[in-house]
Amino acid sequence: MTSIDVQRWMREFAALIDEHADELTALDAAIGDADHGSNMQRGARAIVAEFDSAAPDSAAAAIKQAGMVLVRSVGGASGPLYGTFLLRMAATTTGELDADTFGKAVRAGIDGVVARGKAQTGDKTMYDALAPAADAFDRSLAAGADFAAALDAMVTAAATGRDATVPMQARKGRASYLGERSVGHQDPGATSAVLLLRAARRAVR
Ligand code: ADP
Ligand code: MG
């Protein structure tokens, strides 16, 4: 992944967010405050605008720029969390990302999400999509897959993790205020996390 590929990743992400904004908002309306679609849309569009005005000259700079934009432009919990994810990814990145360094950077990003939000497995958050996705990516690489195939495995595992949030009771974030009434709904952040990884898959040829 070069700087160009990271920019493509974020543009694909912005396109997927636009496509799914209503769905994300509807999911957040059920167990939150109905702003996840607009939060993600504001953030993703701001990243694209930033890349349009000043193209970053390395993969790490592009990821860092995207992370800073999310922290700065998204008011909800998800902005700082995704922003931290990207900033931690950037901090571990030197030069271009290959499959191995991408996996390590994603792992560092997830550690950042946990450091910031304290989510654990089963809390019904974006972590429930991201953590199994990183595991599947590593397993796939260890089994000899190339970058694209490992990303396919990652996206599949993220979607399974997202679906598994439906029966969970939320223990973090706004949805946790609902207690048992959060059960039976798909987590909005786990849903957008799948889109972020699907976008990465599209960016890697
Ligand atoms: P807000 O909850 O402030 O309105 P959003 O609606 O944009 O922010 O994002 C909600 C999503 O953020 C949730 O669906 C969940 O996946 C994620 N989230 C909230 N709190 C946490 C946390 N502590 N750790 C990880 N993810 C979290
Ligand atoms: Mg919300």
CSV table of C-alpha atoms and ligand atoms in Angstrom, one decimal:
chain,number,residue,atom,x,y,z
A,1,MET,CA,0.0,0.0,0.0
A,2,THR,CA,1.5,3.3,-1.2
A,3,SER,CA,0.3,6.7,-0.4
A,4,ILE,CA,-1.9,6.5,-3.5
A,5,ASP,CA,-3.4,3.2,-2.3
A,6,VAL,CA,-4.2,4.7,1.1
A,7,GLN,CA,-5.9,7.6,-0.6
A,8,ARG,CA,-7.9,5.2,-2.7
A,9,TRP,CA,-8.8,3.3,0.5
A,10,MET,CA,-10.2,6.4,2.1
A,11,ARG,CA,-12.1,7.4,-1.1
A,12,GLU,CA,-13.6,4.0,-1.3
A,13,PHE,CA,-14.5,4.3,2.3
A,14,ALA,CA,-16.2,7.6,1.7
A,15,ALA,CA,-18.2,6.1,-1.2
A,16,LEU,CA,-19.3,3.1,0.9
A,17,ILE,CA,-20.3,5.4,3.8
A,18,ASP,CA,-22.4,7.5,1.4
A,19,GLU,CA,-24.0,4.3,0.1
A,20,HIS,CA,-24.8,3.1,3.6
A,21,ALA,CA,-25.3,6.4,5.5
A,22,ASP,CA,-29.1,5.9,5.9
A,23,GLU,CA,-28.6,2.3,7.1
A,24,LEU,CA,-26.0,3.4,9.7
A,25,THR,CA,-28.3,6.2,10.9
A,26,ALA,CA,-31.2,3.8,11.2
A,27,LEU,CA,-29.1,1.3,13.2
A,28,ASP,CA,-28.1,4.2,15.5
A,29,ALA,CA,-31.7,5.4,15.8
A,30,ALA,CA,-32.6,2.0,17.3
A,31,ILE,CA,-30.0,1.9,20.0
A,32,GLY,CA,-28.3,5.4,20.0
A,33,ASP,CA,-29.0,8.9,18.8
A,34,ALA,CA,-29.4,8.4,15.1
A,35,ASP,CA,-26.2,10.3,14.1
A,36,HIS,CA,-23.7,7.5,13.1
A,37,GLY,CA,-24.4,7.8,9.4
A,38,SER,CA,-24.0,11.6,9.4
A,39,ASN,CA,-21.0,11.4,11.7
A,40,MET,CA,-19.2,9.0,9.4
A,41,GLN,CA,-20.2,10.9,6.3
A,42,ARG,CA,-18.9,14.2,7.7
A,43,GLY,CA,-15.6,12.5,8.7
A,44,ALA,CA,-15.1,10.6,5.4
A,45,ARG,CA,-15.9,13.6,3.3
A,46,ALA,CA,-13.5,15.7,5.3
A,47,ILE,CA,-10.7,13.2,4.6
A,48,VAL,CA,-11.4,13.2,0.9
A,49,ALA,CA,-11.4,17.1,0.9
A,50,GLU,CA,-8.1,17.1,2.7
A,51,PHE,CA,-6.5,14.7,0.2
A,52,ASP,CA,-7.9,16.8,-2.6
A,53,SER,CA,-6.2,20.0,-1.2
A,54,ALA,CA,-2.9,18.4,-0.2
A,55,ALA,CA,-1.9,15.0,-1.3
A,56,PRO,CA,0.2,13.2,1.4
A,57,ASP,CA,3.6,12.0,0.2
A,58,SER,CA,3.7,8.6,2.1
A,59,ALA,CA,1.3,5.9,3.3
A,60,ALA,CA,2.0,6.8,6.9
A,61,ALA,CA,1.4,10.5,6.2
A,62,ALA,CA,-1.9,9.7,4.5
A,63,ILE,CA,-3.2,7.5,7.3
A,64,LYS,CA,-2.1,10.0,9.9
A,65,GLN,CA,-3.8,12.8,8.0
A,66,ALA,CA,-7.0,10.8,7.8
A,67,GLY,CA,-6.9,10.0,11.5
A,68,MET,CA,-6.4,13.6,12.5
A,69,VAL,CA,-9.3,14.7,10.3
A,70,LEU,CA,-11.6,12.2,12.0
A,71,VAL,CA,-10.6,13.2,15.5
A,72,ARG,CA,-11.1,16.8,14.5
A,73,SER,CA,-14.3,16.7,12.5
A,74,VAL,CA,-16.5,14.0,14.0
A,75,GLY,CA,-18.3,14.9,17.2
A,76,GLY,CA,-19.5,11.4,18.2
A,77,ALA,CA,-17.7,8.7,20.0
A,78,SER,CA,-16.8,7.1,16.7
A,79,GLY,CA,-14.7,10.0,15.4
A,80,PRO,CA,-12.0,9.8,18.1
A,81,LEU,CA,-12.1,6.0,18.1
A,82,TYR,CA,-11.6,5.6,14.3
A,83,GLY,CA,-9.2,8.6,14.5
A,84,THR,CA,-7.2,6.8,17.1
A,85,PHE,CA,-7.3,3.6,15.1
A,86,LEU,CA,-5.8,5.4,12.1
A,87,LEU,CA,-3.3,7.4,14.1
A,88,ARG,CA,-2.0,4.3,15.8
A,89,MET,CA,-1.8,2.5,12.5
A,90,ALA,CA,0.2,5.4,11.1
A,91,ALA,CA,2.6,5.4,14.1
A,92,THR,CA,3.7,1.9,13.3
A,93,THR,CA,4.0,2.5,9.5
A,94,THR,CA,7.3,3.4,7.8
A,95,GLY,CA,7.4,3.4,4.0
A,96,GLU,CA,4.8,1.4,2.2
A,97,LEU,CA,2.5,-1.2,3.8
A,98,ASP,CA,2.8,-4.8,2.7
A,99,ALA,CA,0.5,-7.6,4.0
A,100,ASP,CA,2.7,-8.2,7.1
A,101,THR,CA,3.1,-4.5,8.1
A,102,PHE,CA,-0.6,-3.8,7.4
A,103,GLY,CA,-1.6,-6.6,9.7
A,104,LYS,CA,0.7,-5.2,12.4
A,105,ALA,CA,-0.6,-1.7,11.9
A,106,VAL,CA,-4.2,-2.8,12.2
A,107,ARG,CA,-3.4,-4.6,15.4
A,108,ALA,CA,-1.8,-1.4,16.8
A,109,GLY,CA,-4.9,0.5,15.6
A,110,ILE,CA,-7.2,-1.9,17.5
A,111,ASP,CA,-5.0,-1.6,20.6
A,112,GLY,CA,-5.6,2.2,20.3
A,113,VAL,CA,-9.4,1.7,20.1
A,114,VAL,CA,-9.2,-0.4,23.3
A,115,ALA,CA,-6.9,2.1,25.1
A,116,ARG,CA,-9.4,4.8,24.3
A,117,GLY,CA,-12.7,3.1,24.7
A,118,LYS,CA,-12.0,0.1,26.9
A,119,ALA,CA,-14.2,-2.2,24.9
A,120,GLN,CA,-13.9,-5.9,25.3
A,121,THR,CA,-15.2,-8.8,23.2
A,122,GLY,CA,-19.0,-9.0,23.5
A,123,ASP,CA,-19.5,-5.3,24.5
A,124,LYS,CA,-21.4,-4.7,21.2
A,125,THR,CA,-19.0,-2.2,19.6
A,126,MET,CA,-16.8,-1.8,16.5
A,127,TYR,CA,-14.3,-3.9,18.4
A,128,ASP,CA,-16.5,-7.0,17.9
A,129,ALA,CA,-16.0,-6.6,14.1
A,130,LEU,CA,-12.3,-5.4,14.2
A,131,ALA,CA,-10.8,-7.9,16.5
A,132,PRO,CA,-11.9,-11.1,14.7
A,133,ALA,CA,-11.0,-9.4,11.4
A,134,ALA,CA,-7.4,-8.9,12.6
A,135,ASP,CA,-7.3,-12.5,13.8
A,136,ALA,CA,-8.5,-13.8,10.5
A,137,PHE,CA,-6.0,-11.7,8.6
A,138,ASP,CA,-3.1,-13.0,10.6
A,139,ARG,CA,-4.3,-16.6,10.3
A,140,SER,CA,-4.8,-16.3,6.5
A,141,LEU,CA,-1.3,-14.8,6.0
A,142,ALA,CA,0.2,-17.6,8.2
A,143,ALA,CA,-1.5,-20.1,6.0
A,144,GLY,CA,0.2,-18.6,2.9
A,145,ALA,CA,-2.4,-16.3,1.5
A,146,ASP,CA,-1.4,-13.1,-0.3
A,147,PHE,CA,-2.4,-9.6,0.8
A,148,ALA,CA,-5.7,-9.5,-1.2
A,149,ALA,CA,-6.8,-13.0,-0.1
A,150,ALA,CA,-5.9,-12.1,3.5
A,151,LEU,CA,-8.1,-9.0,3.2
A,152,ASP,CA,-10.9,-11.1,1.8
A,153,ALA,CA,-10.7,-13.3,4.9
A,154,MET,CA,-10.5,-10.2,7.1
A,155,VAL,CA,-13.7,-8.7,5.6
A,156,THR,CA,-15.6,-12.0,5.9
A,157,ALA,CA,-14.6,-12.3,9.6
A,158,ALA,CA,-15.5,-8.6,10.2
A,159,ALA,CA,-19.0,-9.2,8.8
A,160,THR,CA,-19.4,-12.3,10.9
A,161,GLY,CA,-18.4,-10.3,14.0
A,162,ARG,CA,-20.8,-7.5,13.0
A,163,ASP,CA,-23.7,-10.0,12.7
A,164,ALA,CA,-22.7,-11.4,16.1
A,165,THR,CA,-23.4,-8.0,17.7
A,166,VAL,CA,-27.2,-8.5,17.1
A,167,PRO,CA,-27.9,-10.7,20.2
A,168,MET,CA,-25.4,-8.8,22.4
A,169,GLN,CA,-26.3,-6.4,25.2
A,170,ALA,CA,-24.3,-3.2,24.8
A,171,ARG,CA,-21.8,-2.5,27.6
A,172,LYS,CA,-20.1,0.5,26.1
A,173,GLY,CA,-21.2,3.7,24.5
A,174,ARG,CA,-24.6,5.2,24.2
A,175,ALA,CA,-26.3,1.9,23.5
A,176,SER,CA,-25.3,0.7,26.9
A,177,TYR,CA,-27.8,3.1,28.5
A,178,LEU,CA,-30.6,0.9,27.0
A,179,GLY,CA,-29.5,-2.2,28.9
A,180,GLU,CA,-31.4,-5.2,27.8
A,181,ARG,CA,-33.3,-3.1,25.2
A,182,SER,CA,-30.1,-3.0,23.2
A,183,VAL,CA,-30.4,-6.7,22.5
A,184,GLY,CA,-31.7,-7.7,19.0
A,185,HIS,CA,-30.1,-4.7,17.1
A,186,GLN,CA,-26.9,-4.7,15.0
A,187,ASP,CA,-24.3,-2.3,16.3
A,188,PRO,CA,-23.8,0.7,14.0
A,189,GLY,CA,-20.0,1.0,14.7
A,190,ALA,CA,-19.4,-2.7,13.9
A,191,THR,CA,-21.3,-2.0,10.7
A,192,SER,CA,-19.2,0.9,9.7
A,193,ALA,CA,-16.0,-1.0,10.7
A,194,VAL,CA,-16.9,-3.6,8.0
A,195,LEU,CA,-17.1,-0.8,5.5
A,196,LEU,CA,-13.7,0.5,6.5
A,197,LEU,CA,-12.2,-3.0,5.8
A,198,ARG,CA,-14.1,-3.5,2.6
A,199,ALA,CA,-12.7,-0.3,1.4
A,200,ALA,CA,-9.2,-1.4,2.2
A,201,ARG,CA,-9.9,-4.6,0.2
A,202,ARG,CA,-11.0,-2.5,-2.8
A,203,ALA,CA,-7.9,-0.4,-2.6
A,204,VAL,CA,-5.4,-3.3,-2.8
A,205,ARG,CA,-5.3,-4.8,-6.3
B,1,ADP,P1,-22.2,8.5,19.5
B,1,ADP,O1,-22.4,7.2,20.3
B,1,ADP,O2,-21.4,9.5,20.3
B,1,ADP,O3,-23.4,9.1,19.0
B,1,ADP,P2,-21.6,7.3,17.0
B,1,ADP,O4,-23.1,7.2,16.9
B,1,ADP,O5,-21.0,8.0,15.8
B,1,ADP,O6,-21.2,8.1,18.3
B,1,ADP,O7,-20.9,5.9,17.1
B,1,ADP,C1,-21.5,4.9,17.9
B,1,ADP,C2,-20.6,3.6,17.8
B,1,ADP,O8,-19.4,3.9,18.4
B,1,ADP,C3,-21.2,2.4,18.4
B,1,ADP,O9,-22.1,1.7,17.6
B,1,ADP,C4,-20.0,1.6,18.8
B,1,ADP,O10,-19.6,0.7,17.8
B,1,ADP,C5,-18.9,2.6,18.9
B,1,ADP,N1,-18.5,2.8,20.3
B,1,ADP,C6,-19.1,3.6,21.2
B,1,ADP,N2,-18.4,3.5,22.4
B,1,ADP,C7,-17.3,2.7,22.2
B,1,ADP,C8,-16.2,2.2,23.0
B,1,ADP,N3,-16.1,2.6,24.3
B,1,ADP,N4,-15.3,1.4,22.4
B,1,ADP,C9,-15.5,1.0,21.1
B,1,ADP,N5,-16.5,1.4,20.3
B,1,ADP,C10,-17.4,2.2,20.8
B,2,MG,MG,-24.7,8.1,17.7
